[in-house]
Amino acid sequence: MPGFKDNANSVAKNKNAKFSRIHPDTDSDDIVISGMAGKFPNCHNVAEYEYKLYNKIDMIDDDERRWRHFHPELPKRLGKIYDIEKFDATFFGVHFKQSHAMDPQIRMLVEVAYETIIDAGVNPKSLRGTRTGVYIGCCLSESEKAWLYEKDTSSGFGITGCNRAMAANRISYSLGLEGPSFVVDTACSSSMYAFDNAFSAFCNGEIDAAIIGGSNLCLHPFVTLQFARLGVLAPDGYCRPFDKNASGYTRSEAISCLFLQRKRNAKRVYATVVYSKTNCDGHKAEGITYPSGKLQEQLLREFYQEIDVLPENLGFMEAHSTGTKVGDPEECRAIDNVLCSQRSTPLLVGSVKSNVGHAEPTSGICSLIKACFAFETGKIAPNINFTEIKSEISALAEGRMIVVKDITNLEKPYIGVSSFGFGGANAHGLLKGFDKTKINHGVPDDDLPRLITWAGRTEESVNVILDSIQGKPLDAEFISLLHNIQNEDVTGLVFRGYGIFAKDGNTSAKCLARDVHHYSGIKRPIVWVFSGMGSQWTEMGSSLMAIPKFRESIERCQKVLESKGLNLIEILTSTDATIFDNILHSFVGIAAVQIGLVDLLRSLNIEPDYIIGHSVGELGCGYADDAFTPEQMILAAYSRGKVSLEVEKIKGSMAAIGMGYKKIVNMLPEKIEVACHNSAESCTISGPAEDVEKFVNELKSRGIFAKEVPCSNIAYHSRYIAHMGPQLLKYLKKIIPNPKPRSSKWLSSSVPESDWHQEGRNLCSAEYHTNNLLNSVLFEETFALLPN
């Protein structure tokens, strides 16, 4: 997976600070590509784009979903994207009337910009109010004629829907971004000029992050006819960069964006932006559309003179090369003169336009994304439609440059990307691959199951994410990245789901459980329920000890109990089935696990709205309510067990009964009491062992559930242990010298609600917890107080 820094904190730079355009102050100041998204011909997303590039699948076709093949001068083949008629206006805060009078490329840019932020592992909500710039390359709007000149709309939505400034401004508006926001139009180099503007803004300290993008839709046949008559289109619709049969390019659509950040803020890194530079041809005797190899050469020469990167270290050059008769030779000559003469090995070159056509103002982003694929996979995607080199390009003919026509290893760390506009606007950028050996992971890679939660607009969108994890390596970093994206609630994501995944064999993930439901928007309260005696079991801490935060808490408790002669870690991880026959082990074991779980949940920023404890579980309430330190809680549990062993008492027993307190109270023998009101259908009885056994057998004979529970022969929460109270109170007073008030979160199960605010009973005190041991557990009555 792409590298990222887990739990990286956003470090804001002084807005007046200045940075060197060429040499950043520190490695953390590097500008990186951290997110990418897009729609490409016959590709719904970046993943499909990557698959088709590496599998040599031509993304251009000749179907008629844009217009009928009615004109002989129009090439039949055209690059077309999917779903231009779709838009989630409500989610992006666009009035439905506006959405129906909106240039499709503008609304699709909003969607793709959002996706690229998500891909960076960032919650878009966290960018509101930040100095995030938006720089969009955009030229023609082939739909504005319909909205502005052919339809009589009195609303004015046509202006706000088709004005090209909105290609950038609408993104800033929808996402609440307060950095620079504008559209760049330099024809075919527009998105690379957008890239350069963002790079300059970073270097000048103007922005903290940037969305750069480009859009191109081919919606009107007469625009394509103009290009055909200009002589730049291939009549057969095949784009053949560097090939002897090249006769022009194929027009193509794409909507794509990149997210740029400082390296210190990035959660993932596709590539480092080393440098960017632009120039213009100026006046040319041949005409404005004729490419100037001289000025392209000058740009490259100045570019590589200004940075500390030798041409020898360039692993690949993603050329602009569109397959035109004049453009390819001029560009290759410039590359040859500047770079090849300083290399000992041939320079690998390619152009994504062979695979995807020429997306004009968006073509630069298409090339940058291809370069990111090469860094991620270590392989360069091949050109297609290439059979034989163009003989006029001497660098190819003489072997100083080699066209990548099969998947090829990327041997060097740098990739150059060029883009040229037909009006003479030239641009070049240099990317460097991210050294994944230097990633500060910060996330343990272990065999623990992973919980993945996700929210989406539809049930299908949630399942897409959960499905994508199944069968792939269970990458703890990637899961942390997913969680970071949704660390804040996003309005409008009305379906919520989860999946629990574990390693299947060595690496692949298998789903243990999953579910997706509609989310009403109503936040249900979080209740922490702390269990009582009977919840202990052999090895109950073994798996949890693999979690660093939990283990840290247990080790802290271990130090406290060492002076008492107890080995807590052994108690929690032992395979001895009799380990909890010792009541002392049960009390400290339950308490320690509760301390560890509270600490773990709080490390995940999960806080309860209410806390309830059952019997000894109220010690857990005391810790969760910040009324106990961990040391106080574990010693209180130890004291509870100690007094249970020290004080003489009858041989008692307790049993779980499948009837509520109100039903069983009149059936009880004289010597037996209801110790715990569990629910309307459950209670726990307590009394002399012989009487409890007899009553349990009687209930069973009547078909009523009844089962004795392990309690070390002590009849807790009954009159038979009343004499234990003074000794426990004595111990607890030493542990709790200055009791703290119980908060309103703590719903007491050992004091009736009417008495909660009485003096003494509103404290987490020695008296309170002594009363807890001696009196009935009113769990049923307390739980009924929770809001629905």
mmCIF file of N, CA and C in Angstrom, residues 83-88 104 107-108 111:
data_model
loop_
_atom_site.group_PDB
_atom_site.id
_atom_site.type_symbol
_atom_site.label_atom_id
_atom_site.label_comp_id
_atom_site.label_asym_id
_atom_site.label_seq_id
_atom_site.Cartn_x
_atom_site.Cartn_y
_atom_site.Cartn_z
ATOM 1 N N ASP A 83 -21.126 8.116 -16.894
ATOM 2 C CA ASP A 83 -21.967 8.732 -15.850
ATOM 3 C C ASP A 83 -21.925 10.260 -15.819
ATOM 4 N N ILE A 84 -21.852 10.909 -16.975
ATOM 5 C CA ILE A 84 -21.823 12.375 -16.935
ATOM 6 C C ILE A 84 -23.188 12.952 -16.573
ATOM 7 N N GLU A 85 -24.210 12.112 -16.598
ATOM 8 C CA GLU A 85 -25.562 12.595 -16.282
ATOM 9 C C GLU A 85 -25.868 12.500 -14.786
ATOM 10 N N LYS A 86 -24.951 11.943 -14.004
ATOM 11 C CA LYS A 86 -25.220 11.720 -12.590
ATOM 12 C C LYS A 86 -24.545 12.778 -11.718
ATOM 13 N N PHE A 87 -25.230 13.131 -10.622
ATOM 14 C CA PHE A 87 -24.646 14.078 -9.664
ATOM 15 C C PHE A 87 -25.457 14.048 -8.377
ATOM 16 N N ASP A 88 -24.788 13.966 -7.263
ATOM 17 C CA ASP A 88 -25.445 13.960 -5.954
ATOM 18 C C ASP A 88 -25.509 15.399 -5.448
ATOM 19 N N PRO A 104 -21.536 19.756 -16.960
ATOM 20 C CA PRO A 104 -21.214 18.463 -16.337
ATOM 21 C C PRO A 104 -19.791 18.373 -15.813
ATOM 22 N N ARG A 107 -19.641 19.856 -12.184
ATOM 23 C CA ARG A 107 -20.167 19.021 -11.106
ATOM 24 C C ARG A 107 -19.339 17.759 -10.915
ATOM 25 N N MET A 108 -18.785 17.233 -12.002
ATOM 26 C CA MET A 108 -17.948 16.043 -11.849
ATOM 27 C C MET A 108 -16.622 16.382 -11.185
ATOM 28 N N GLU A 111 -17.095 16.194 -7.461
ATOM 29 C CA GLU A 111 -17.079 14.804 -6.990
ATOM 30 C C GLU A 111 -15.657 14.260 -6.930
#
